[in-house]
Structures are given as structure tokens and as C-alpha cells.
Coordinates of C-alpha atoms in Angstrom, one line a residue:
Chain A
X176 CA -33.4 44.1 -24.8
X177 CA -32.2 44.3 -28.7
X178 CA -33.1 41.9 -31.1
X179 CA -32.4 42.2 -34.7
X180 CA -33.8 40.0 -37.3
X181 CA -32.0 39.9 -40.8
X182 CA -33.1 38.5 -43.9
X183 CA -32.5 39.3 -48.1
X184 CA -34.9 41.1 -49.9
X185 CA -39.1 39.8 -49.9
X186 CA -38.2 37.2 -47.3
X187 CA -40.5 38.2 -45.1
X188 CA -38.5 39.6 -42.4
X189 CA -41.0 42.7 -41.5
X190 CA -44.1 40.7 -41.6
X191 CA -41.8 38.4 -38.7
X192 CA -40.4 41.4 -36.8
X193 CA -43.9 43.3 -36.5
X194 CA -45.7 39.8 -35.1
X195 CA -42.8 39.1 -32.8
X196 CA -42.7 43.2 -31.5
X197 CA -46.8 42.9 -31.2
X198 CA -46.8 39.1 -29.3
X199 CA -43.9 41.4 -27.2
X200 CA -45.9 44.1 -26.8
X201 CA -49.3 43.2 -25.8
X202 CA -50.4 46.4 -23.8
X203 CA -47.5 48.4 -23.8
X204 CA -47.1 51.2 -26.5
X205 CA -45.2 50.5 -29.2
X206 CA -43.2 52.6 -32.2
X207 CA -42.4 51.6 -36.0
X208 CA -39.7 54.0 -36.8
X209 CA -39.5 53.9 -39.9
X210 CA -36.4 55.2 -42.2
X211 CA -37.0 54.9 -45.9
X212 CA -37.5 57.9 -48.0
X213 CA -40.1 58.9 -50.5
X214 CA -38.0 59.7 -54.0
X215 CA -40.1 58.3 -56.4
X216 CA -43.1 56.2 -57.5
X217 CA -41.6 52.7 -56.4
X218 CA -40.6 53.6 -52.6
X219 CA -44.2 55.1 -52.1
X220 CA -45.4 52.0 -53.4
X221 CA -42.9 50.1 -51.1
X222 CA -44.0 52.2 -47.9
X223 CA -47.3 51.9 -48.5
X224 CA -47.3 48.2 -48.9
X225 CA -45.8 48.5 -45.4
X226 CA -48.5 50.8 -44.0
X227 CA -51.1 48.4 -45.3
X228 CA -49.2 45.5 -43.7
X229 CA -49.1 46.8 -40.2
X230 CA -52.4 48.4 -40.2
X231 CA -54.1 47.6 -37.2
X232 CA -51.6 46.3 -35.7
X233 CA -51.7 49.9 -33.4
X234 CA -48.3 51.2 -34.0
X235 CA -47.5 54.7 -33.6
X236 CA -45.1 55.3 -37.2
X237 CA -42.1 57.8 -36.5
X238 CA -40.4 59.2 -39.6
X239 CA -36.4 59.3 -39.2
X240 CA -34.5 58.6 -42.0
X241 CA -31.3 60.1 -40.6
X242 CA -29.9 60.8 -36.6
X243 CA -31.8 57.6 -35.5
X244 CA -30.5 58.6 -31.9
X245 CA -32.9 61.5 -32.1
X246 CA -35.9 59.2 -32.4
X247 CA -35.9 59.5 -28.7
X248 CA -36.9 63.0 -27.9
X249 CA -40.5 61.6 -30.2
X250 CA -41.1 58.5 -27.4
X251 CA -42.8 59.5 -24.2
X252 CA -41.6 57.0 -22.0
X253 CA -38.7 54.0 -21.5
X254 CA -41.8 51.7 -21.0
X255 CA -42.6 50.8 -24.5
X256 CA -41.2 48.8 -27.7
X257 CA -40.0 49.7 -31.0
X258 CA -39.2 48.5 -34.1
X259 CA -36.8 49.7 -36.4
X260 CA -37.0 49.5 -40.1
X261 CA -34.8 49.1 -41.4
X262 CA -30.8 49.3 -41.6
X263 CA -30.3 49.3 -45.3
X264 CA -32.3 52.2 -45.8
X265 CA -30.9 54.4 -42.7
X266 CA -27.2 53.1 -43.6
X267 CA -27.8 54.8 -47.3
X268 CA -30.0 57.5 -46.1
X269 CA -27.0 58.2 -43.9
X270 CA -24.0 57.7 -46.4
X271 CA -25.5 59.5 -49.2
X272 CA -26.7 62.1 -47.0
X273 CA -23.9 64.8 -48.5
X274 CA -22.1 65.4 -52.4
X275 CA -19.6 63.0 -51.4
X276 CA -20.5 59.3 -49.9
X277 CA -19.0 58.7 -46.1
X278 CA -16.7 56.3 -45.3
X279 CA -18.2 52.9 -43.6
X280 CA -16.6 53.5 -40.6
X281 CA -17.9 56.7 -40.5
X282 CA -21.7 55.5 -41.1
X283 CA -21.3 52.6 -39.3
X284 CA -19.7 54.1 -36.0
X285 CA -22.9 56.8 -35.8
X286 CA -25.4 54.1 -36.6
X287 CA -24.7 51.7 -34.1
X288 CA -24.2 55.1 -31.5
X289 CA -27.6 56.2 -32.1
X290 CA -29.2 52.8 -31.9
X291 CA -26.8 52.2 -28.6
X292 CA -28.8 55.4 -27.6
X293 CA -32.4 54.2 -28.5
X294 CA -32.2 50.8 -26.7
X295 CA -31.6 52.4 -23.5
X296 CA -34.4 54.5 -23.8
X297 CA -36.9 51.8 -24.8
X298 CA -38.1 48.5 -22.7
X299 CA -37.5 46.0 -26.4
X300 CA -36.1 47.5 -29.2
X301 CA -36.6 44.8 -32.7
X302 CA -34.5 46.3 -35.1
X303 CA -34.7 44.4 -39.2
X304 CA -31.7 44.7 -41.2
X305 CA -31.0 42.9 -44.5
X306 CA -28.7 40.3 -46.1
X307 CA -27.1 42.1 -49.1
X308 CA -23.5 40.5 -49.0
X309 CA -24.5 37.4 -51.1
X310 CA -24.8 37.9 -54.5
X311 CA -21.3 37.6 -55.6
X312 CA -21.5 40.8 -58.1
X313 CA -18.9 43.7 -57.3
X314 CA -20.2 46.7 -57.3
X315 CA -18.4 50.7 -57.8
X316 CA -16.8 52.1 -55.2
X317 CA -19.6 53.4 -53.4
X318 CA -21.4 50.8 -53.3
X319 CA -18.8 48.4 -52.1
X320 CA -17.9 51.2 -49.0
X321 CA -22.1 50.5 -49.0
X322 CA -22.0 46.9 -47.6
X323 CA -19.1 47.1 -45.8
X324 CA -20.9 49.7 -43.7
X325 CA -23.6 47.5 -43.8
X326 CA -21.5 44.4 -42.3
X327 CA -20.0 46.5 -39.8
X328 CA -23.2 47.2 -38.4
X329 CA -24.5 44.0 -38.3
X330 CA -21.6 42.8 -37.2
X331 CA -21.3 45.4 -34.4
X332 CA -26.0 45.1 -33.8
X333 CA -24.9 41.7 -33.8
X334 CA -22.9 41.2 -30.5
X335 CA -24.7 43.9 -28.5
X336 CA -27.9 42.1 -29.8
X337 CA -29.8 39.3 -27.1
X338 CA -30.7 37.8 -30.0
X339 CA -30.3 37.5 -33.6
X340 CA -33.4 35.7 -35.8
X341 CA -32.5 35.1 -39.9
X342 CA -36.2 34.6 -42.1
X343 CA -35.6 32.6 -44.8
X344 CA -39.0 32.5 -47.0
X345 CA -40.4 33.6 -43.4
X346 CA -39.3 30.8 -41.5
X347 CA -37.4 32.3 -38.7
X348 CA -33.9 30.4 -38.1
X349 CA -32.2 30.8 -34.2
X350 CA -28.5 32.9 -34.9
X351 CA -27.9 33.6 -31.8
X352 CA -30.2 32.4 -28.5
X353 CA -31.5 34.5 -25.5
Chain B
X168 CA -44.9 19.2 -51.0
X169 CA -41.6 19.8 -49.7
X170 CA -39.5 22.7 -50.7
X171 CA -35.7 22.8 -50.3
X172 CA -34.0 26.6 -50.5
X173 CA -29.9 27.3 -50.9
X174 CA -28.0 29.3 -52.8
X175 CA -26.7 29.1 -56.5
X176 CA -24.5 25.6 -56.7
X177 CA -25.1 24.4 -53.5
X178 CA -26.2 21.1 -54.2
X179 CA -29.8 21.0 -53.6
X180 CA -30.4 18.2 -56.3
X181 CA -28.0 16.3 -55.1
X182 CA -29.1 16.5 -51.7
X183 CA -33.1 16.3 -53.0
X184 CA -32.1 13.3 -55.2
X185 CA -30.2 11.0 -52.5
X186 CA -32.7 11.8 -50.0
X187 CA -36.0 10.7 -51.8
X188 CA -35.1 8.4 -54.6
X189 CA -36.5 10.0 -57.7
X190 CA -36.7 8.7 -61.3
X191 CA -34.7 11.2 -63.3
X192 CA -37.1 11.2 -65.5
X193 CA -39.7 13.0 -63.2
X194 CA -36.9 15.5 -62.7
X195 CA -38.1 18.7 -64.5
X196 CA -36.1 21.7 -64.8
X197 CA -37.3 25.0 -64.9
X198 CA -40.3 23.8 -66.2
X199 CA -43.5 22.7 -64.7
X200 CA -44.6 19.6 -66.6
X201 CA -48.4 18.3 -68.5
X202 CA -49.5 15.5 -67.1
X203 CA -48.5 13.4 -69.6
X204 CA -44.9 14.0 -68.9
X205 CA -45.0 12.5 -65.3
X206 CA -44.3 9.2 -64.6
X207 CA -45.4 7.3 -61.1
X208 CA -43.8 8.9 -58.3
X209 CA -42.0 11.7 -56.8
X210 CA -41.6 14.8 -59.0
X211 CA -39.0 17.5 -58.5
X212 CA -39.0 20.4 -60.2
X213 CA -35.5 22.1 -60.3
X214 CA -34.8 25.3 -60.7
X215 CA -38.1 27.0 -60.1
X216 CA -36.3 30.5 -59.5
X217 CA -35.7 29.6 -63.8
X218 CA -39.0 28.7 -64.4
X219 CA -40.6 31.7 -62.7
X220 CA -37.7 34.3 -64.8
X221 CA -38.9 33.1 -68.0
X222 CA -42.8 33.3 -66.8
X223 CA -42.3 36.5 -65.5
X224 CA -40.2 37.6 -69.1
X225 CA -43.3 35.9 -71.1
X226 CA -45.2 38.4 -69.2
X227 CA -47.4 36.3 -67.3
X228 CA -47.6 35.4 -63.5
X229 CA -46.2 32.1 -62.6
X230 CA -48.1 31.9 -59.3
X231 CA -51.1 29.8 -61.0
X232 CA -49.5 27.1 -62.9
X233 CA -47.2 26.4 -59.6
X234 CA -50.2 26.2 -57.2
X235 CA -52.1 24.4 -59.7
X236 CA -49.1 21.7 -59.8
X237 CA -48.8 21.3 -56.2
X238 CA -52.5 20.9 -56.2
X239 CA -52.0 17.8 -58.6
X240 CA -49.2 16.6 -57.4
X241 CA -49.0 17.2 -53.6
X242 CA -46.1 15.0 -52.9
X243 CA -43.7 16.6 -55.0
X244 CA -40.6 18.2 -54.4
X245 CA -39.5 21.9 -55.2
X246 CA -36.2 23.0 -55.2
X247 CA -35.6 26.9 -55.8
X248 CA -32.4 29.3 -55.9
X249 CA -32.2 32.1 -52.9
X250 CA -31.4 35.3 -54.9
X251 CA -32.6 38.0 -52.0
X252 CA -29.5 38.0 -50.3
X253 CA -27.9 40.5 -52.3
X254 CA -28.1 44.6 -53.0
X255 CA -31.4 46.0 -54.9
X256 CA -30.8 45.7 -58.4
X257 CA -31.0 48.7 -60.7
X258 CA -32.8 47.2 -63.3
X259 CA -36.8 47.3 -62.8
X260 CA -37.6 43.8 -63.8
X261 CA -34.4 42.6 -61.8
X262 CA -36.0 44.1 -58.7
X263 CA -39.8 42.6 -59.7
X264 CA -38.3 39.3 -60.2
X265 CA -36.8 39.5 -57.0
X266 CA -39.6 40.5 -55.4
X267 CA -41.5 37.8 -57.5
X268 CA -39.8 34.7 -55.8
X269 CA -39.4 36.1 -52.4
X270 CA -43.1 36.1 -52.1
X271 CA -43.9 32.8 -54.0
X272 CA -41.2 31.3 -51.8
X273 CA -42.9 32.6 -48.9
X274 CA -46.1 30.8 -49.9
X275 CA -44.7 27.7 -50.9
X276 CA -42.6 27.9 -47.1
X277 CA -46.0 28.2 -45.5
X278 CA -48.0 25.4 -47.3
X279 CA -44.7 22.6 -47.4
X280 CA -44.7 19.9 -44.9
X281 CA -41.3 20.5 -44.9
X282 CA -38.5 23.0 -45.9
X283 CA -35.0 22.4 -45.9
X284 CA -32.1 24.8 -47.1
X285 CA -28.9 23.5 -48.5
X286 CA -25.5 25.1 -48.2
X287 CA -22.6 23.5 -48.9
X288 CA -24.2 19.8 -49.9
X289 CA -25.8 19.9 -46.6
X290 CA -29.3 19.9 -45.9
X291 CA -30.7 21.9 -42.5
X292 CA -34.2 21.8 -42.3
X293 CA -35.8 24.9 -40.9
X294 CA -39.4 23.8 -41.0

């Protein structure tokens, strides 16, 4: 079962997805794999925040910022949950991987594959992705290829999903129904 | 307190103005008002997304005078910009801002009776 739970930035879409995965969970194993990396003082901030924020909440924390799909060779059995967090950060990690940026499709097409992968090789997979298409601005080039990767995706987590929960100021709003 | 959410121009004054029948004069925005400046009533503060910019740009944190108000004034109504849905901004205070909001917003979500988010004039509440 996939779920994906979208919401903009501090809206409290992790703190959501990681009580919904452990209410899901109860005994069963579960995995955070987590996707952002460490470049500077800020995103160590931002990961640790995280750390602090599902501390003792008995995940086992995966690092893979790139090849999601592989993941899967790192979880010991299809009995257990993981979340995945988050698709912002893998879709960059994965476009700016080279010199030159990759096109959406590109990005988009090996995402959603290697997440295809992972949610048949785990009981309930919660994956959190973001809202960045509303701020009106237009961005460079890059950028722009950016979001549209990141709507594809969506769009594409979005039918294969069971269901689809948006957190506005971490209320969670019903997209789509299971 | 109640606390309505939407994005930019969406009509959430409108909306908060119809529904509860405020004085425009306890209308405050992006301001938190003195006592003195409040009438009897229903208070709204508009625009608290401007409100906690120009705190944040003082250099102070806006959490404590907007707790302190609700405390005062638990009836009122708070009406605030969404401005997460977009990409990370490059500029640092941009991003703390951002961060800022989402978190009071969060707060204020948990403690209102009632929240509501406007798009398009309309009013759907979510809690």
C-alpha cells in the first residue's frame, strides 16, 4: 500500500507522515529512508531537527540520496513499513547529480521506477513530497525543468498512490480516499 | 480563536468579514493592537504573515506578542497568507521567514476551535 502525503515547506507534513507510519506500524519494523544531503551548515541543522523529531519513535534511518530502488537490498524482509523523505530532495539529488541538470522526464521516469520497485518490496510504503508549484515566481531554466519533474512525479505517485493526505498547518486534508 | 489560511488574494477577509460580522474598526492589519485600540467585539487581525515579516526584520520573535493576544482576546479571528507552497528561497531570511510562519501557523492550527482555508472566496474548513 502507497500513501503519499504532500504539503509546502514547515507545514508539518513529516511530523504527520511519521505518526501515521508509527500508528501503521505498531510491531512491525519500520525504515525512514532518508534522502537529503549534508552540504553545509543549514541542511545538518535541517537533518538533525529531523533526527530529534523521530527519536524514539524506533526507526531504522537508511541513507539514499540517489537510486531509491536500491533501498531495497538494505530491508530484510517485505513485512515491514517505510517512509520516504522526501521527493524534493531525491528529485534534486537526482537531477543535479551530473555537470549538466537532467531533463524532468528523465528524473521523473527513474523516480517513480525506483519507488514502483520499493512498494513491492515493503508491506506500507508513506512517501512525503512537497508543494512547490505555488508561488507564482519563474524561476531559470533549471529550475523550472525542477518542478516540472517534480509535478510529474506527484502527478505519476499520485494515481499509483491508495491514498493522497495534503497538511496544511498540520491539519491533514483527504485528496484522495482509500 | 479561529484561524482562516489561503493563499495571497484569495479573499479571506471577505470571507472572515461576512461570516462573523466585525466592526472594521477592530480590523487590524498586520499589526497586533494595545488594548486601548480594541473596541467590544470580535477582533481580526489581517495579514498576520505581514505582521510576523516586519517582527522577524525588527529582529525580534513574533511568537510572544501573538500568544499573548490570543490569550487576551480568545475569541478573535486570525487570518494569515500560505507562502510554503512554493520552491526554497535563496535568500537566508526568506527561508527563516518561511520557516517562521509555517511553525507559528502550526501552533495557532492546533490551539483554534476552528480553521478554515480560503481559495477562491470560498471558505473549506479543515478543522
Amino acid at each position: 500500500m502507497m500513501i503519499l502525503i504532500i504539503g509546502g515547506s514547515s507545514s508539518g507534513k513529516s511530523a504527520f507522515a511519521e505518526d501515521m507510519i508509527v500508528s501503521l506500524s505498531k510491531e512491525k519494523k519500520k525504515y525512514y529512508i532518508a534522502t537529503m544531503k549534508v552540504y553545509d551548515a543549514e541542511s545538518e541543522k535541517k537533518i538533525e531537527r529531523h533526527r530529534i523529531l523521530r527519536k524514539g519513535k524506533g526507526f531504522i534511518t537508511l541513507e539514499q540520496p540517489v537510486n531509491i530502488q536500491n533501498a531495497i537490498d538494505k530491508i530484510d524482509s517485505r513485512e515491514c513499513n517505510a517512509l520516504l523523505e522526501c521527493i524534493s530532495n531525491l528529485t534534486a539529488n537526482e537531477m543535479f547529480l551530473g555537470d549538466i541538470p537532467k531533463v524532468a522526464d528523465t528524473v521523473a521516469g527513474k523516480i517513480v521506477d525506483g519507488i514502483k520497485q520499493l512498494n513491492d518490496n515493503v508491506s506500507q510504503l508513506v512517501i512525503v513530497s512537497n508543494n512547490v508549484f505555488e508561488d507564482g515566481n519563474v524561476y531559470d531554466s533549471a529550475t523550472m525543468e525542477y518542478i516540472k519533474a517534480m509535478g510529474l512525479i506527484n502527478e505519476k505517485l499520485g494515481m499509483l498512490a491508495d491514498s493522497i493526505i495534503e497538511v496544511v498547518a498540520g491539519i491533514p486534508v483527504y485528496i484522495k480516499d482509500c | 480563536m479561529r484561524l482562516i489560511i489561503g493563499g495571497y488574494a484569495q479573499g479571506k477577509l471577505d470571507y472572515a468579514l461576512q461570516k462573523y460580522h466585525v466592526d472594521s474598526r477592530n480590523v487590524f492589519d498586520g499589526s497586533i493592537p494595545d488594548r486601548a485600540e480594541v473596541i467590544n467585539g470580535t477582533v481580526i487581525i489581517n495579514h498576520l504573515n505581514t505582521y510576523i515579516r516586519q517582527s522577524m526584520t525588527d529582529g525580534k520573535s513574533p511568537e510572544t506578542e501573538i500568544f499573548d493576544f490570543i490569550d487576551k482576546y480568545p475569541d478573535c479571528v486570525i487570518i494569515t497568507d500560505e507562502v510554503g507552497n512554493g520552491i526554497v528561497p535563496i535568500d537566508e531570511f526568506e527561508r527563516g521567514f518561511r520557516e517562521t510562519i509555517g511553525r507559528i501557523q502550526i501552533e495557532l492550527a492546533k490551539m483554534a476551535e476552528e480553521v478554515e482555508r480560503v481559495i477562491c472566496g470560498i471558505g473549506q474548513k479543515i478543522k
